[in-house]
Each structure stands twice: as structure tokens, then as C-alpha cells.
Amino acid sequence: MKSPARVLLAGVAAAATIGALAGCSAAGGDSGDGKTELRVATFPPGADAAAYEAFAAQEKQFEKANPDIDIIGVEYEWEGPTFAVQLAGGSLPDVFTVPFTDSKTLLENDQLMDVTDEVKALGYEDSFNPIILDGVKDSDGHIFGFPRQAYAMGLHYNRDLFEQAGLDPDQPPTTWDEVREYAKKISDATGKAGYAEMAINNTGGWQLTAQTVARGGRTQTDNGDGSAESTIDNDGTKAALQFLHDLKWEDDSFGSKVDLDWGTINQEFAAGNIGMYTSGSDVYTALVRDFGMDPSIYGLAVVPTEGDDPGTLGGGDIAVISPTVDDTTKAAAVKWIDWYYMQKLLNEDAAVQDAKTLNESDQAVGTPVLPVLSRELYEQSLEWIEPYINVPRDQMKPFTDAIWDQTPVGEPKKKTQEIYALLDTVVQTVLTDENADIDALLAQAQKDAQALLDK
């Protein structure tokens, strides 16, 4: 990428979700001057100019070290309903990221490049958390991507709306009953949504699963023989749906928008229209970079947990390579992934250079994540970059002080996105029909999910 304009020109029309030049191949190639042209994912549409400035600086650093590679940034945002179409159409970049939940399906369908030899040659295969690395391995142990970031679910809240409602922003709610109480106070005092939740584009099912786990339930169990059982109809999921019903229909504190997804709920929160919502702990970066949030309003706490076996849903994404690229482009892609994503997790010089570059471009440094490597390496990296950390970590202490005490729970492994889509309908029904029969909805959802799992 040579300028923000170049990235924008690489994007599709505004209606597209995942940015890639319309009609261009994702297979890389020769740039015309003997260099290998490599198209790499950058940011979602709407990212601020400073983000592109930081990327341009990093691109320049990489190309100086690799003068035979020409990096072209491509706007990119993963969304479940459109990703498969983009992948089948060959319009994705050469290097892009996908959620952990998609990796198994993609590698089983031969839609990811095998990078086993490359990961082993780089020498840090054994540094990965083995549970996370297993998510990008097939049954023969071949590796199909680089786990590059993980998160735990967090409760994001607006400190300014808390103060307007007479609440202490340094004392966020620690139970679901308190979340409901705080949401009502915020809504009554400000007229804004005290609490909101995603409900479309597979995000409704994602968040319902997160709420279920936080209440001690699970939506799927692994039978250990390659099959899985749907367990959607459980007390935790029922409590999560009843919570949404009560906020919407009894307290009138949910707000009027019931069709939000990851992008639109972030936009609404950044604009100051939502008091609280749940999402991955790493979303602060996008809130500032892509949605223009004022950092002073931001607060982050752990998701409340209750029940007999509560946990905190985790997730993350992996950097992958299109299976259509040639060997030269693949080699360039591995160099980029190692340099851009991985070395800052492993190497002090790389970590400092990355943090310094981002800091100088006013990009977020130090957003809370979970380590894809060891906790020790993660905490060491925070020490390396401490002079450049610029996120308001004091406003995130209710999360960073407590997250290690919560039990991490991975997302369901089988038919994940299809079942999330199925659960979207359940969430939407509860939010649009005051008399929705939650028991009947859960019984039908469990039956439908099992049918998907049995295919």
C-alpha cells in the first residue's frame, strides 16, 4: 500500500462487506517490475486515515526488508453470511483472517493453504498454545493457518452514560441482575439503550452462546467420536433469552434497534447510544479506529458468570493464505504473516517496532487480548511495549484484573456458523414478539441444530 487512496481503490463498491477489487484475482502475481505482488487484508471499510498511515509505515518497513515483494492492502471484514460467497468467487486477498470457528470447515473443504512445512521451518510451532494450534490442524496433523489473536468475551460499557445515570463507572455490574438494574437506570436517565445485543448475520447466535456459557450452560457437546450433540435447550440459554425479553418488554431499556450485528452495534456504541453490550475483549481497537469512539467514554469489565459450571466464551482468528496462489506468492505470504502478525508476539525488537509505529500514528496499543502463545510470553510482550501503550488500561481494570479467574470455554466446534445463524432467529423472535414462547423456540432450535449436526 502506497497511500490510503490505494487501499480504497483496492476495495469493492460500498455495498460489499469484504473489500477486494471487483474482478481481480486473489492469486497474487508479478507486479510488472519483477516483484511479487501480494494482496493482504487490512481494515474494515471506514477505518480512519491514521490506521492507513500506520499500515503504510509498516508496509514500508516490510518492503525495505523484502524488496522483491510489493504489498497491496485490501479492505476486509469477515461476516458469516457473505464470506462463503467471497471465497467461492475468488475475490478475497491472498492473505486474510478467519475466525477459529471457520478454520476446521475451511481446511476440511480444501479452502486453506497447507503451511505445515513453513510453520515448522519458522521454529515456533511449539510456542503456540496446543489447544489453539489444534484448531488449524487436520486429522493428519497438517497446519493450515497461523493463530494470531484470541479474545475473551467482555462487557463493554459507556462511562459517560453511567455517570449521567448516577452510576460509578469504576464499579461496573458484576451480576446479570445488576446489568439489568444498571440498564434500566441508564435508559430512564438518558433515553439511550441501557443494554443492547447483536441479533443478525450469525452474531445473535454467537452472543446467545456466550450468554449461555456465562450462565453455566452449553449449546453443544462433543461425543468424542467426531459427532456432536445439540444441547441448546438448557437452563442457561433459557435464562439468557428471558433476560433479553425482560430488558425489552418489561423494562423498556433495550432500545429500539433489534437488528444489530458486529459492525452496527460498534457504531451505535461509539456514537454514545448504548450503555452496555457484550463482545470480544479486543474490540476497543476497532471502536476507535473504525468507528471514531472517544476513548474517555470506554469501560471494559468481565462478563458476569453464574450457575453451576459458568465460563467465558473465547474466540479469535487465524491468518491464512488463499489456496489458489502460486508457490512464489505463498512464500511471500508466509513472510508477511510472520513479520506482520507473529514476530511482535515473539520478539522484543519486533514488538517494540510494531508498538512504536502504531503509537506514532495514534493507533491503539495494548488492547486486552488472550495469548495464542503462552501467558508468560504475552505478559513479557506487554513489558516490552509498556512505553508505547496508549489505551486507557485503567478503564479496563475490571476486565484485566479478573479475566484470569474465569474459566475459558471455546466456541462450539461443529456447524458453528450454521447454528449461529439458526439461533439468530430465536434471538430476533424474543426481541420482536413480547409473547414469544421461549420453551418452544428452544425445543425447535435444538431439533434443527441436531439435524445440521447429523448431516
Short mmCIF file of C-alpha atoms in Angstrom, two decimals:
data_model
loop_
_atom_site.label_atom_id
_atom_site.label_comp_id
_atom_site.label_asym_id
_atom_site.label_seq_id
_atom_site.Cartn_x
_atom_site.Cartn_y
_atom_site.Cartn_z
CA MET A 1 0.00 0.00 0.00
CA LYS A 2 1.45 3.33 -1.04
CA SER A 3 -1.31 5.59 0.29
CA PRO A 4 -4.77 5.44 1.87
CA ALA A 5 -6.21 6.03 -1.59
CA ARG A 6 -4.51 2.92 -2.93
CA VAL A 7 -6.21 0.80 -0.30
CA LEU A 8 -9.55 2.40 -1.01
CA LEU A 9 -9.12 1.74 -4.71
CA ALA A 10 -8.45 -1.88 -3.87
CA GLY A 11 -11.85 -2.14 -2.19
CA VAL A 12 -15.08 -3.15 -3.81
CA ALA A 13 -18.13 -0.94 -4.08
CA ALA A 14 -19.52 0.39 -0.83
CA ALA A 15 -22.20 -2.25 -0.67
CA ALA A 16 -19.64 -5.05 -0.39
CA THR A 17 -18.83 -6.44 3.01
CA ILE A 18 -15.39 -7.84 2.35
CA GLY A 19 -13.18 -5.44 0.43
CA ALA A 20 -11.41 -6.78 -2.60
CA LEU A 21 -11.02 -5.26 -6.05
CA ALA A 22 -14.00 -6.32 -8.13
CA GLY A 23 -12.97 -8.83 -10.74
CA CYS A 24 -9.35 -9.11 -9.60
CA SER A 25 -7.76 -12.45 -8.87
CA ALA A 26 -6.69 -13.32 -5.35
CA ALA A 27 -3.80 -15.31 -6.72
CA GLY A 28 -1.14 -12.63 -6.45
CA GLY A 29 1.43 -12.48 -9.24
CA ASP A 30 4.13 -10.32 -10.78
CA SER A 31 3.65 -6.58 -10.32
CA GLY A 32 5.34 -5.83 -13.65
CA ASP A 33 8.69 -4.76 -12.19
CA GLY A 34 9.88 -8.20 -11.19
CA LYS A 35 8.36 -8.03 -7.70
CA THR A 36 5.85 -10.47 -6.30
CA GLU A 37 2.55 -8.66 -5.81
CA LEU A 38 0.87 -9.70 -2.56
CA ARG A 39 -2.67 -8.64 -1.67
CA VAL A 40 -3.15 -8.57 2.10
CA ALA A 41 -6.16 -7.86 4.31
CA THR A 42 -6.08 -4.55 6.16
CA PHE A 43 -9.10 -2.98 7.86
CA PRO A 44 -12.89 -2.90 7.52
CA PRO A 45 -14.37 -0.16 5.32
CA GLY A 46 -14.50 3.10 7.26
CA ALA A 47 -11.21 2.83 9.12
CA ASP A 48 -9.70 6.23 9.85
CA ALA A 49 -6.81 7.74 7.89
CA ALA A 50 -4.42 7.24 10.80
CA ALA A 51 -4.89 3.48 10.54
CA TYR A 52 -3.80 3.58 6.91
CA GLU A 53 -0.88 5.80 7.81
CA ALA A 54 0.29 3.25 10.34
CA PHE A 55 -0.16 0.45 7.84
CA ALA A 56 1.76 2.42 5.21
CA ALA A 57 4.66 2.81 7.64
CA GLN A 58 4.62 -0.92 8.40
CA GLU A 59 4.39 -1.76 4.72
CA LYS A 60 7.43 0.41 4.04
CA GLN A 61 9.36 -1.36 6.80
CA PHE A 62 8.45 -4.78 5.40
CA GLU A 63 9.25 -3.89 1.80
CA LYS A 64 12.61 -2.46 2.82
CA ALA A 65 13.46 -5.84 4.35
CA ASN A 66 11.85 -7.70 1.42
CA PRO A 67 12.47 -5.60 -1.71
CA ASP A 68 11.20 -8.36 -4.00
CA ILE A 69 7.65 -8.16 -2.56
CA ASP A 70 5.07 -5.47 -3.35
CA ILE A 71 2.36 -5.26 -0.67
CA ILE A 72 -1.14 -4.14 -1.68
CA GLY A 73 -3.57 -3.53 1.17
CA VAL A 74 -7.18 -4.62 0.66
CA GLU A 75 -10.12 -3.58 2.82
CA TYR A 76 -11.55 -6.62 4.56
CA GLU A 77 -14.20 -7.51 7.12
CA TRP A 78 -15.28 -11.08 7.81
CA GLU A 79 -19.04 -11.65 8.00
CA GLY A 80 -20.56 -15.11 8.11
CA PRO A 81 -23.34 -14.83 5.51
CA THR A 82 -21.11 -13.36 2.77
CA PHE A 83 -17.75 -14.97 3.41
CA ALA A 84 -18.52 -18.22 1.59
CA VAL A 85 -19.62 -16.31 -1.50
CA GLN A 86 -16.47 -14.19 -1.48
CA LEU A 87 -14.32 -17.27 -1.02
CA ALA A 88 -16.02 -19.19 -3.81
CA GLY A 89 -15.80 -16.16 -6.09
CA GLY A 90 -12.05 -15.80 -5.59
CA SER A 91 -12.32 -12.17 -4.53
CA LEU A 92 -10.51 -12.45 -1.20
CA PRO A 93 -6.95 -11.19 -0.69
CA ASP A 94 -4.01 -13.59 -0.81
CA VAL A 95 -3.64 -13.21 2.97
CA PHE A 96 -6.71 -12.75 5.16
CA THR A 97 -8.05 -13.74 8.56
CA VAL A 98 -10.90 -16.06 9.55
CA PRO A 99 -12.42 -16.91 12.95
CA PHE A 100 -11.37 -20.06 14.76
CA THR A 101 -14.90 -21.33 14.23
CA ASP A 102 -14.45 -21.45 10.46
CA SER A 103 -10.98 -22.94 10.30
CA LYS A 104 -11.91 -26.62 10.61
CA THR A 105 -14.61 -26.43 7.95
CA LEU A 106 -12.41 -24.48 5.57
CA LEU A 107 -9.43 -26.80 5.87
CA GLU A 108 -11.67 -29.88 5.51
CA ASN A 109 -13.03 -28.35 2.29
CA ASP A 110 -9.51 -27.70 0.94
CA GLN A 111 -10.11 -23.95 1.08
CA LEU A 112 -6.96 -23.07 3.02
CA MET A 113 -3.30 -23.39 2.09
CA ASP A 114 -1.26 -26.04 3.90
CA VAL A 115 1.54 -24.24 5.76
CA THR A 116 2.89 -27.12 7.84
CA ASP A 117 6.42 -27.02 6.46
CA GLU A 118 6.58 -23.24 6.74
CA VAL A 119 5.44 -23.13 10.38
CA LYS A 120 7.92 -25.84 11.32
CA ALA A 121 10.73 -24.04 9.47
CA LEU A 122 9.98 -20.81 11.32
CA GLY A 123 10.66 -22.69 14.54
CA TYR A 124 7.81 -21.57 16.77
CA GLU A 125 5.28 -24.37 16.36
CA ASP A 126 5.91 -25.48 19.94
CA SER A 127 5.35 -21.94 21.25
CA PHE A 128 1.64 -21.99 20.40
CA ASN A 129 -0.98 -22.89 22.94
CA PRO A 130 -1.58 -26.50 21.76
CA ILE A 131 -5.34 -26.18 22.16
CA ILE A 132 -5.37 -23.15 19.87
CA LEU A 133 -2.98 -24.70 17.33
CA ASP A 134 -5.19 -27.80 17.19
CA GLY A 135 -7.90 -25.59 15.70
CA VAL A 136 -5.89 -25.19 12.49
CA LYS A 137 -4.75 -28.82 12.17
CA ASP A 138 -6.40 -31.60 10.21
CA SER A 139 -6.62 -35.22 11.32
CA ASP A 140 -3.12 -35.88 9.96
CA GLY A 141 -1.58 -33.02 11.94
CA HIS A 142 -1.11 -30.72 8.96
CA ILE A 143 -1.28 -26.99 9.77
CA PHE A 144 -3.44 -24.62 7.72
CA GLY A 145 -3.01 -21.23 9.32
CA PHE A 146 -1.28 -19.05 11.90
CA PRO A 147 -3.31 -18.37 15.08
CA ARG A 148 -2.61 -14.69 15.57
CA GLN A 149 -5.06 -13.32 18.14
CA ALA A 150 -7.50 -14.55 20.75
CA TYR A 151 -10.03 -12.85 22.97
CA ALA A 152 -12.39 -13.49 25.85
CA MET A 153 -15.90 -12.14 25.94
CA GLY A 154 -16.15 -8.84 27.81
CA LEU A 155 -18.83 -6.41 28.98
CA HIS A 156 -18.22 -3.08 27.23
CA TYR A 157 -19.83 -0.05 28.82
CA ASN A 158 -20.15 3.70 28.36
CA ARG A 159 -18.63 5.53 31.33
CA ASP A 160 -20.33 8.80 30.38
CA LEU A 161 -23.80 7.22 30.35
CA PHE A 162 -23.01 5.56 33.68
CA GLU A 163 -22.27 8.96 35.21
CA GLN A 164 -25.42 10.51 33.72
CA ALA A 165 -27.40 7.72 35.36
CA GLY A 166 -25.73 8.26 38.74
CA LEU A 167 -23.64 5.08 38.45
CA ASP A 168 -19.96 4.74 39.32
CA PRO A 169 -18.06 3.93 36.09
CA ASP A 170 -15.30 2.36 38.15
CA GLN A 171 -17.77 -0.11 39.63
CA PRO A 172 -19.45 -1.87 36.70
CA PRO A 173 -22.06 -4.58 37.29
CA THR A 174 -20.82 -7.98 38.38
CA THR A 175 -24.07 -9.97 38.10
CA TRP A 176 -26.72 -10.22 35.40
CA ASP A 177 -29.28 -8.81 37.83
CA GLU A 178 -27.03 -5.75 38.22
CA VAL A 179 -26.66 -5.46 34.44
CA ARG A 180 -30.43 -5.31 34.18
CA GLU A 181 -30.64 -2.79 37.03
CA TYR A 182 -27.94 -0.56 35.52
CA ALA A 183 -29.53 -0.78 32.05
CA LYS A 184 -32.85 0.45 33.42
CA LYS A 185 -31.19 3.38 35.22
CA ILE A 186 -29.27 4.37 32.09
CA SER A 187 -32.32 4.18 29.88
CA ASP A 188 -34.50 6.14 32.30
CA ALA A 189 -31.88 8.85 32.80
CA THR A 190 -30.63 9.28 29.25
CA GLY A 191 -33.22 7.89 26.85
CA LYS A 192 -30.49 5.69 25.35
CA ALA A 193 -30.43 1.89 25.19
CA GLY A 194 -29.19 0.74 28.57
CA TYR A 195 -28.16 -2.58 27.07
CA ALA A 196 -28.07 -3.91 23.51
CA GLU A 197 -27.19 -7.20 21.88
CA MET A 198 -26.31 -8.38 18.39
CA ALA A 199 -29.02 -10.30 16.58
CA ILE A 200 -28.26 -10.76 12.87
CA ASN A 201 -25.60 -12.12 10.49
CA ASN A 202 -24.78 -15.03 12.84
CA THR A 203 -23.85 -12.63 15.66
CA GLY A 204 -27.13 -13.20 17.51
CA GLY A 205 -26.32 -16.90 17.82
CA TRP A 206 -22.74 -16.07 18.77
CA GLN A 207 -23.80 -13.81 21.62
CA LEU A 208 -26.60 -16.12 22.77
CA THR A 209 -23.98 -18.86 23.02
CA ALA A 210 -21.74 -16.52 25.03
CA GLN A 211 -24.59 -15.68 27.41
CA THR A 212 -25.40 -19.38 27.76
CA VAL A 213 -21.83 -20.25 28.73
CA ALA A 214 -21.74 -17.39 31.23
CA ARG A 215 -24.79 -18.89 32.93
CA GLY A 216 -23.34 -22.39 33.14
CA GLY A 217 -24.95 -23.87 30.04
CA ARG A 218 -23.51 -25.24 26.80
CA THR A 219 -25.16 -25.30 23.39
CA GLN A 220 -23.23 -28.30 22.07
CA THR A 221 -21.31 -31.27 23.44
CA ASP A 222 -18.63 -33.27 21.66
CA ASN A 223 -19.27 -37.01 21.71
CA GLY A 224 -15.59 -37.77 21.22
CA ASP A 225 -16.15 -39.80 18.06
CA GLY A 226 -16.39 -36.98 15.56
CA SER A 227 -20.06 -36.38 16.23
CA ALA A 228 -21.73 -33.78 18.43
CA GLU A 229 -25.00 -33.37 20.31
CA SER A 230 -27.05 -30.19 20.34
CA THR A 231 -27.79 -29.05 23.90
CA ILE A 232 -29.32 -25.66 23.12
CA ASP A 233 -32.41 -26.36 25.20
CA ASN A 234 -30.84 -25.79 28.62
CA ASP A 235 -31.40 -23.55 31.62
CA GLY A 236 -28.55 -21.20 30.70
CA THR A 237 -29.88 -20.43 27.22
CA LYS A 238 -33.39 -20.04 28.59
CA ALA A 239 -32.17 -17.58 31.23
CA ALA A 240 -30.26 -15.60 28.58
CA LEU A 241 -33.38 -15.27 26.41
CA GLN A 242 -35.56 -14.40 29.40
CA PHE A 243 -33.04 -11.67 30.27
CA LEU A 244 -33.39 -10.17 26.79
CA HIS A 245 -37.17 -10.43 26.96
CA ASP A 246 -37.31 -8.63 30.29
CA LEU A 247 -35.00 -5.83 29.18
CA LYS A 248 -37.04 -5.29 26.04
CA TRP A 249 -40.61 -5.81 27.16
CA GLU A 250 -40.68 -5.23 30.93
CA ASP A 251 -38.00 -2.60 31.48
CA ASP A 252 -38.01 -0.83 28.09
CA SER A 253 -34.25 -0.48 28.46
CA PHE A 254 -33.08 -2.45 25.43
CA GLY A 255 -33.66 0.27 22.88
CA SER A 256 -35.48 0.20 19.57
CA LYS A 257 -32.79 -1.37 17.38
CA VAL A 258 -33.08 -5.15 17.33
CA ASP A 259 -31.22 -5.78 14.07
CA LEU A 260 -27.64 -5.03 15.09
CA ASP A 261 -24.56 -7.03 14.14
CA TRP A 262 -20.88 -6.63 14.97
CA GLY A 263 -20.37 -3.54 12.84
CA THR A 264 -23.59 -1.71 13.63
CA ILE A 265 -23.53 -2.33 17.38
CA ASN A 266 -19.98 -0.97 17.48
CA GLN A 267 -21.13 2.06 15.51
CA GLU A 268 -24.01 2.70 17.90
CA PHE A 269 -21.83 2.24 20.97
CA ALA A 270 -19.12 4.52 19.61
CA ALA A 271 -21.77 7.16 18.95
CA GLY A 272 -22.83 7.06 22.61
CA ASN A 273 -26.21 5.39 22.03
CA ILE A 274 -25.66 2.18 24.04
CA GLY A 275 -24.85 1.80 27.72
CA MET A 276 -23.60 -1.81 27.70
CA TYR A 277 -23.11 -4.74 25.37
CA THR A 278 -21.03 -7.91 25.17
CA SER A 279 -18.38 -8.68 22.56
CA GLY A 280 -14.77 -9.79 22.31
CA SER A 281 -12.31 -8.08 24.62
CA ASP A 282 -10.27 -6.89 21.63
CA VAL A 283 -12.98 -4.65 20.15
CA TYR A 284 -11.60 -1.40 21.61
CA THR A 285 -9.19 -1.07 18.69
CA ALA A 286 -12.00 -1.20 16.13
CA LEU A 287 -14.19 1.14 18.18
CA VAL A 288 -11.54 3.85 18.00
CA ARG A 289 -10.00 3.09 14.61
CA ASP A 290 -13.09 2.25 12.58
CA PHE A 291 -15.96 3.92 14.42
CA GLY A 292 -14.44 7.08 15.90
CA MET A 293 -15.13 6.40 19.58
CA ASP A 294 -13.85 8.89 22.14
CA PRO A 295 -11.62 6.73 24.42
CA SER A 296 -12.75 8.65 27.50
CA ILE A 297 -16.23 7.07 27.39
CA TYR A 298 -14.98 3.50 27.30
CA GLY A 299 -15.10 0.91 30.05
CA LEU A 300 -14.48 -2.85 29.98
CA ALA A 301 -15.42 -5.48 32.55
CA VAL A 302 -15.64 -9.24 32.61
CA VAL A 303 -18.95 -10.80 31.62
CA PRO A 304 -20.90 -11.79 34.75
CA THR A 305 -21.00 -15.51 35.43
CA GLU A 306 -23.46 -17.60 37.40
CA GLY A 307 -24.73 -21.18 37.64
CA ASP A 308 -23.01 -24.49 38.35
CA ASP A 309 -20.43 -24.53 35.56
CA PRO A 310 -20.02 -20.99 34.22
CA GLY A 311 -17.33 -19.90 31.83
CA THR A 312 -16.33 -17.14 29.48
CA LEU A 313 -16.66 -17.79 25.77
CA GLY A 314 -13.41 -17.20 23.92
CA GLY A 315 -12.52 -16.97 20.29
CA GLY A 316 -10.08 -15.42 17.92
CA ASP A 317 -8.82 -15.58 14.40
CA ILE A 318 -6.11 -17.04 12.27
CA ALA A 319 -4.08 -15.60 9.41
CA VAL A 320 -4.48 -17.81 6.34
CA ILE A 321 -3.42 -17.96 2.71
CA SER A 322 -5.68 -18.47 -0.29
CA PRO A 323 -5.22 -22.00 -1.70
CA THR A 324 -5.14 -20.58 -5.25
CA VAL A 325 -1.82 -18.73 -5.01
CA ASP A 326 1.34 -19.99 -6.67
CA ASP A 327 4.45 -21.07 -4.78
CA THR A 328 6.18 -17.70 -5.12
CA THR A 329 3.17 -15.84 -3.75
CA LYS A 330 2.79 -18.41 -0.98
CA ALA A 331 6.38 -17.82 0.11
CA ALA A 332 5.77 -14.07 0.12
CA ALA A 333 2.55 -14.56 2.10
CA VAL A 334 4.34 -16.59 4.78
CA LYS A 335 6.97 -13.86 5.11
CA TRP A 336 4.24 -11.23 5.55
CA ILE A 337 2.27 -13.23 8.13
CA ASP A 338 5.41 -13.99 10.11
CA TRP A 339 6.52 -10.35 10.02
CA TYR A 340 3.16 -8.57 10.42
CA TYR A 341 1.31 -10.87 12.81
CA MET A 342 3.67 -13.24 14.58
CA GLN A 343 7.05 -11.68 15.34
CA LYS A 344 5.56 -8.98 17.57
CA LEU A 345 4.32 -11.80 19.80
CA LEU A 346 7.71 -13.48 19.98
CA ASN A 347 10.49 -10.97 19.52
CA GLU A 348 11.23 -7.86 21.59
CA ASP A 349 12.62 -5.80 18.71
CA ALA A 350 9.65 -6.64 16.50
CA ALA A 351 7.18 -5.95 19.32
CA VAL A 352 8.72 -2.57 20.06
CA GLN A 353 8.87 -1.57 16.39
CA ASP A 354 5.21 -2.52 15.90
CA ALA A 355 4.06 -0.71 19.05
CA LYS A 356 6.13 2.38 18.28
CA THR A 357 4.81 2.59 14.71
CA LEU A 358 1.20 2.23 15.83
CA ASN A 359 1.64 4.69 18.69
CA GLU A 360 3.16 7.33 16.42
CA SER A 361 0.09 7.03 14.17
CA ASP A 362 -2.30 7.28 17.14
CA GLN A 363 -3.38 3.66 16.80
CA ALA A 364 -4.35 1.56 19.80
CA VAL A 365 -1.51 -0.23 21.57
CA GLY A 366 -2.24 -2.58 24.48
CA THR A 367 -5.86 -3.58 23.85
CA PRO A 368 -6.67 -6.57 26.12
CA VAL A 369 -6.46 -9.91 24.32
CA LEU A 370 -5.76 -13.51 25.31
CA PRO A 371 -2.46 -15.11 24.35
CA VAL A 372 -2.30 -17.51 21.42
CA LEU A 373 1.13 -18.41 22.74
CA SER A 374 1.86 -18.76 26.46
CA ARG A 375 0.61 -16.37 29.12
CA GLU A 376 4.23 -15.78 30.06
CA LEU A 377 5.13 -14.64 26.52
CA TYR A 378 2.06 -12.41 26.42
CA GLU A 379 2.89 -10.71 29.72
CA GLN A 380 6.52 -10.38 28.64
CA SER A 381 5.39 -8.64 25.44
CA LEU A 382 3.39 -6.14 27.48
CA GLU A 383 6.56 -5.29 29.36
CA TRP A 384 8.42 -4.80 26.08
CA ILE A 385 5.86 -2.33 24.73
CA GLU A 386 4.91 -0.63 28.01
CA PRO A 387 6.31 2.80 26.95
CA TYR A 388 4.03 2.78 23.91
CA ILE A 389 0.78 1.51 25.44
CA ASN A 390 -1.82 4.21 24.85
CA VAL A 391 -5.16 2.54 25.55
CA PRO A 392 -6.88 3.58 28.81
CA ARG A 393 -6.00 0.44 30.71
CA ASP A 394 -7.21 1.96 33.98
CA GLN A 395 -10.67 1.98 32.42
CA MET A 396 -10.24 -1.70 31.58
CA LYS A 397 -9.10 -2.90 35.01
CA PRO A 398 -12.46 -4.54 35.83
CA PHE A 399 -11.60 -6.87 32.96
CA THR A 400 -7.82 -7.23 33.16
CA ASP A 401 -7.86 -7.79 36.94
CA ALA A 402 -10.48 -10.53 36.79
CA ILE A 403 -10.29 -12.35 33.46
CA TRP A 404 -7.64 -14.86 34.55
CA ASP A 405 -10.01 -16.05 37.30
CA GLN A 406 -12.68 -17.02 34.81
CA THR A 407 -12.84 -20.39 33.02
CA PRO A 408 -12.27 -20.06 29.26
CA VAL A 409 -14.68 -22.00 27.06
CA GLY A 410 -14.17 -22.46 23.34
CA GLU A 411 -16.89 -21.94 20.77
CA PRO A 412 -18.85 -24.98 19.56
CA LYS A 413 -16.78 -26.90 17.01
CA LYS A 414 -19.39 -28.41 14.69
CA LYS A 415 -21.52 -26.49 12.17
CA THR A 416 -20.75 -23.39 14.21
CA GLN A 417 -21.78 -20.66 11.84
CA GLU A 418 -24.85 -22.51 10.56
CA ILE A 419 -26.11 -22.98 14.13
CA TYR A 420 -25.32 -19.37 14.99
CA ALA A 421 -27.49 -18.37 12.02
CA LEU A 422 -30.27 -20.63 13.28
CA LEU A 423 -30.09 -19.02 16.72
CA ASP A 424 -30.25 -15.54 15.20
CA THR A 425 -33.92 -16.24 14.50
CA VAL A 426 -34.53 -17.24 18.11
CA VAL A 427 -32.99 -14.02 19.41
CA GLN A 428 -34.89 -11.89 16.90
CA THR A 429 -38.18 -13.56 17.80
CA VAL A 430 -37.74 -12.82 21.50
CA LEU A 431 -36.87 -9.19 20.74
CA THR A 432 -39.79 -8.62 18.35
CA ASP A 433 -42.57 -10.69 19.92
CA GLU A 434 -43.48 -9.92 23.52
CA ASN A 435 -45.37 -13.20 23.78
CA ALA A 436 -42.67 -15.40 22.26
CA ASP A 437 -42.71 -18.93 23.70
CA ILE A 438 -39.09 -19.36 24.77
CA ASP A 439 -39.51 -23.03 25.68
CA ALA A 440 -40.95 -23.84 22.26
CA LEU A 441 -38.29 -21.80 20.48
CA LEU A 442 -35.51 -23.66 22.28
CA ALA A 443 -37.03 -27.08 21.67
CA GLN A 444 -37.30 -26.38 17.95
CA ALA A 445 -33.83 -24.83 17.77
CA GLN A 446 -32.30 -27.89 19.42
CA LYS A 447 -34.07 -30.17 16.94
CA ASP A 448 -32.98 -28.07 13.96
CA ALA A 449 -29.40 -27.83 15.19
CA GLN A 450 -29.20 -31.59 15.68
CA ALA A 451 -30.38 -32.07 12.11
CA LEU A 452 -27.48 -29.91 10.96
CA LEU A 453 -25.03 -31.85 13.12
CA ASP A 454 -26.31 -35.19 11.80
CA LYS A 455 -25.73 -34.30 8.15
#
